[in-house]
PDB file of C-alpha atoms in Angstrom:
ATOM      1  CA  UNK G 190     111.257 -58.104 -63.446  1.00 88.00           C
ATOM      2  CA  UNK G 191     109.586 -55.080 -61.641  1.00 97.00           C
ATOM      3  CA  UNK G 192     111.158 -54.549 -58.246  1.00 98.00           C
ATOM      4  CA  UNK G 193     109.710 -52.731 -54.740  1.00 97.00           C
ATOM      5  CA  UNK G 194     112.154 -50.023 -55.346  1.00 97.00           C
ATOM      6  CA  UNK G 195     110.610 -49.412 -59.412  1.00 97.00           C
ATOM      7  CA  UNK G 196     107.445 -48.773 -57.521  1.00 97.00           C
ATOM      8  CA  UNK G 197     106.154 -45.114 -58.386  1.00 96.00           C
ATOM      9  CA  UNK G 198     104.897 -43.187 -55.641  1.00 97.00           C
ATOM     10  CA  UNK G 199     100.807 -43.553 -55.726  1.00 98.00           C
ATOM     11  CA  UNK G 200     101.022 -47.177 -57.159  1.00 98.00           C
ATOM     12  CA  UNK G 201     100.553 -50.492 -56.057  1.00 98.00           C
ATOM     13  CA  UNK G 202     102.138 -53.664 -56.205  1.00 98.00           C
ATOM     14  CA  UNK G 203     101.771 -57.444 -55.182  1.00 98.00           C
ATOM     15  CA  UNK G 204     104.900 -59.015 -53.850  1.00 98.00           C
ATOM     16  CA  UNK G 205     105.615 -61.920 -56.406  1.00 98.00           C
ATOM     17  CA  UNK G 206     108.639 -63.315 -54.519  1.00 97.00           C
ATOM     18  CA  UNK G 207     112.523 -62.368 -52.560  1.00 97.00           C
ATOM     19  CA  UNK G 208     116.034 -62.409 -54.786  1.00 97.00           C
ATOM     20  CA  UNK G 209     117.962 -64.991 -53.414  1.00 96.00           C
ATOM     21  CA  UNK G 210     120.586 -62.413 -52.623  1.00 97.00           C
ATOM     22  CA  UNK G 211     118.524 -60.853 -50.079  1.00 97.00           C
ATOM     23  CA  UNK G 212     119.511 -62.440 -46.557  1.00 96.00           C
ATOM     24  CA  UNK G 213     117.557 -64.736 -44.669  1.00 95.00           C
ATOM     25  CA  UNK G 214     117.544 -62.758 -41.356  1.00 95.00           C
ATOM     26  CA  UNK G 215     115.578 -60.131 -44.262  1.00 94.00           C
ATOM     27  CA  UNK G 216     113.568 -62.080 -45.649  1.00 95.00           C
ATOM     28  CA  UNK G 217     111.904 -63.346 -42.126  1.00 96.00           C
ATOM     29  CA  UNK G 218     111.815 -59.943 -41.207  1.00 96.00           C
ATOM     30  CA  UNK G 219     110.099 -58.807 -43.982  1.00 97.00           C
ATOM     31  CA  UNK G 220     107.809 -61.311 -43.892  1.00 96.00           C
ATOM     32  CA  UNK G 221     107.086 -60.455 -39.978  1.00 96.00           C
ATOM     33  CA  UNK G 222     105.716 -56.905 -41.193  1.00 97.00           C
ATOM     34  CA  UNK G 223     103.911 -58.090 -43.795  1.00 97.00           C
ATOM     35  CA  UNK G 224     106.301 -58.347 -46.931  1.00 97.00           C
ATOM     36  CA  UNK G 225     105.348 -61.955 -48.336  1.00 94.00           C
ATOM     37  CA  UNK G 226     104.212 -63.094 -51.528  1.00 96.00           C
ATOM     38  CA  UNK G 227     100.720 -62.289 -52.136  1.00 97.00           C
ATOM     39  CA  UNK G 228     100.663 -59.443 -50.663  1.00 97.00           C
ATOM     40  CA  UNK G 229      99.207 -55.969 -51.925  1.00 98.00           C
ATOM     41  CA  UNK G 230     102.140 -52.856 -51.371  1.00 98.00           C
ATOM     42  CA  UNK G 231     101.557 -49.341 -51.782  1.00 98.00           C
ATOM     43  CA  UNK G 232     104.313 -46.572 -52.136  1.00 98.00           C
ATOM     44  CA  UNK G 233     103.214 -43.586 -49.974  1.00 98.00           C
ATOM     45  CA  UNK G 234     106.413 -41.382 -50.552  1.00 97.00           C
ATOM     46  CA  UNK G 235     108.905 -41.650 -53.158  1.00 96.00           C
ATOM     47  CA  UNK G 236     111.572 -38.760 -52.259  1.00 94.00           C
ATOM     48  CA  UNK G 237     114.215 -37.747 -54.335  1.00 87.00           C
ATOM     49  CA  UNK G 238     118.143 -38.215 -54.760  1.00 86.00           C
ATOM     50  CA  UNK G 239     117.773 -41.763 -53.933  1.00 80.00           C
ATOM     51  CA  UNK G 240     116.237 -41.529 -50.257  1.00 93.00           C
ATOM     52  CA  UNK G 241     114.095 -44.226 -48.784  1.00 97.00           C
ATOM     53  CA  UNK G 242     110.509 -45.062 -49.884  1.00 97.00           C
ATOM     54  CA  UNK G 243     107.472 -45.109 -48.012  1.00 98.00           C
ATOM     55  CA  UNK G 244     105.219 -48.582 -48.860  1.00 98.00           C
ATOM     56  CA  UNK G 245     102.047 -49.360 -47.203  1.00 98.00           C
ATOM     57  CA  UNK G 246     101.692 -52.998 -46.009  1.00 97.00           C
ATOM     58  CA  UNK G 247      98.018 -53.239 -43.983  1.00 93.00           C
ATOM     59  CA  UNK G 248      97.523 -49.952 -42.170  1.00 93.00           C
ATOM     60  CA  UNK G 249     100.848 -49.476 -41.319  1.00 97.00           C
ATOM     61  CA  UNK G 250     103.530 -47.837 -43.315  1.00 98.00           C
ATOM     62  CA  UNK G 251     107.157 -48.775 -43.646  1.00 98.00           C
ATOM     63  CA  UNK G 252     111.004 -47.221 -44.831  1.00 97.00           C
ATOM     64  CA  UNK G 253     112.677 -48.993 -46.907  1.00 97.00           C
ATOM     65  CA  UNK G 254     116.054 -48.229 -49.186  1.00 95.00           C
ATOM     66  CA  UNK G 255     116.777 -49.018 -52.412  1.00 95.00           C
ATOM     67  CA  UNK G 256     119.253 -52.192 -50.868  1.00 95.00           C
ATOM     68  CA  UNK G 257     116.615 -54.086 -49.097  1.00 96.00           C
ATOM     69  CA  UNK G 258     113.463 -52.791 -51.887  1.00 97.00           C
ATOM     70  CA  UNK G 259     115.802 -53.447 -54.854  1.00 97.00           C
ATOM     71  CA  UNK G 260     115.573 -57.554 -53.930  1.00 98.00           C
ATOM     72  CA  UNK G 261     111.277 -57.980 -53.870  1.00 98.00           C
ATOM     73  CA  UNK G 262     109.965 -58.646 -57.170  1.00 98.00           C
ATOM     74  CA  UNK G 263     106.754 -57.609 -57.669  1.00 98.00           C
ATOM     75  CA  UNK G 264     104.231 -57.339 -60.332  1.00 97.00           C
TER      76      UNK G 264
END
Protein backbone atom coordinates (compact mmCIF):
# COMPACT_ATOMS: atom_id res chain seq x y z
CA UNK A 1 0.00 0.00 0.00
CA UNK A 2 0.96 3.65 -0.96
CA UNK A 3 1.78 5.65 2.14
CA UNK A 4 1.68 9.78 2.92
CA UNK A 5 5.37 9.67 3.04
CA UNK A 6 5.54 7.79 -0.92
CA UNK A 7 3.73 10.92 -1.88
CA UNK A 8 5.85 12.83 -4.65
CA UNK A 9 6.08 16.38 -4.30
CA UNK A 10 3.25 17.99 -6.81
CA UNK A 11 0.86 14.94 -6.30
CA UNK A 12 -2.14 14.19 -4.61
CA UNK A 13 -3.53 11.68 -2.52
CA UNK A 14 -6.81 10.58 -0.64
CA UNK A 15 -6.27 9.28 2.83
CA UNK A 16 -7.61 5.58 2.63
CA UNK A 17 -7.09 4.82 6.34
CA UNK A 18 -4.25 4.96 9.78
CA UNK A 19 -1.72 1.75 10.50
CA UNK A 20 -2.70 0.49 13.62
CA UNK A 21 0.78 1.23 14.85
CA UNK A 22 0.25 4.81 14.69
CA UNK A 23 -0.92 6.04 18.30
CA UNK A 24 -4.21 7.07 19.20
CA UNK A 25 -3.26 10.49 20.70
CA UNK A 26 -2.01 10.70 16.50
CA UNK A 27 -4.52 9.58 15.02
CA UNK A 28 -7.11 12.19 16.83
CA UNK A 29 -4.73 14.69 16.12
CA UNK A 30 -4.48 14.09 12.73
CA UNK A 31 -7.84 13.87 12.28
CA UNK A 32 -8.29 17.45 14.15
CA UNK A 33 -6.24 19.09 11.14
CA UNK A 34 -7.85 17.42 8.67
CA UNK A 35 -6.02 13.95 8.16
CA UNK A 36 -9.14 11.46 7.95
CA UNK A 37 -10.19 9.09 5.49
CA UNK A 38 -11.66 10.67 2.57
CA UNK A 39 -9.78 13.26 2.47
CA UNK A 40 -7.84 14.86 -0.61
CA UNK A 41 -3.72 15.57 0.46
CA UNK A 42 -1.34 17.40 -1.50
CA UNK A 43 2.55 17.36 -1.03
CA UNK A 44 3.78 20.99 -1.38
CA UNK A 45 7.56 20.29 -0.57
CA UNK A 46 9.35 17.15 -0.66
CA UNK A 47 13.07 18.12 0.56
CA UNK A 48 15.84 15.97 0.45
CA UNK A 49 18.02 13.63 2.82
CA UNK A 50 14.95 12.51 4.47
CA UNK A 51 13.56 15.96 5.90
CA UNK A 52 9.92 16.56 6.55
CA UNK A 53 7.21 16.96 3.85
CA UNK A 54 4.97 19.66 3.22
CA UNK A 55 1.05 18.23 2.51
CA UNK A 56 -1.81 20.45 1.92
CA UNK A 57 -5.00 19.54 3.87
CA UNK A 58 -7.82 22.53 3.00
CA UNK A 59 -5.93 25.79 2.69
CA UNK A 60 -3.62 25.15 5.20
CA UNK A 61 -0.36 23.37 4.93
CA UNK A 62 1.26 20.98 7.35
CA UNK A 63 5.05 19.21 8.40
CA UNK A 64 5.09 16.02 8.71
CA UNK A 65 8.16 13.26 9.02
CA UNK A 66 8.55 10.21 7.58
CA UNK A 67 7.43 8.50 11.38
CA UNK A 68 4.04 9.97 11.62
CA UNK A 69 3.51 10.09 7.25
CA UNK A 70 4.97 6.55 6.96
CA UNK A 71 1.55 5.14 8.98
CA UNK A 72 -1.48 6.91 6.46
CA UNK A 73 -2.26 4.79 3.64
CA UNK A 74 -3.40 6.44 0.88
CA UNK A 75 -4.34 5.83 -2.62
Amino acid sequence: AMTLWDLKQGNSATVESFCTALQSEYRTRLSELGFHPGELIACVLSPSLGAPKLYRVNNTVYSLDDSVASLITVA
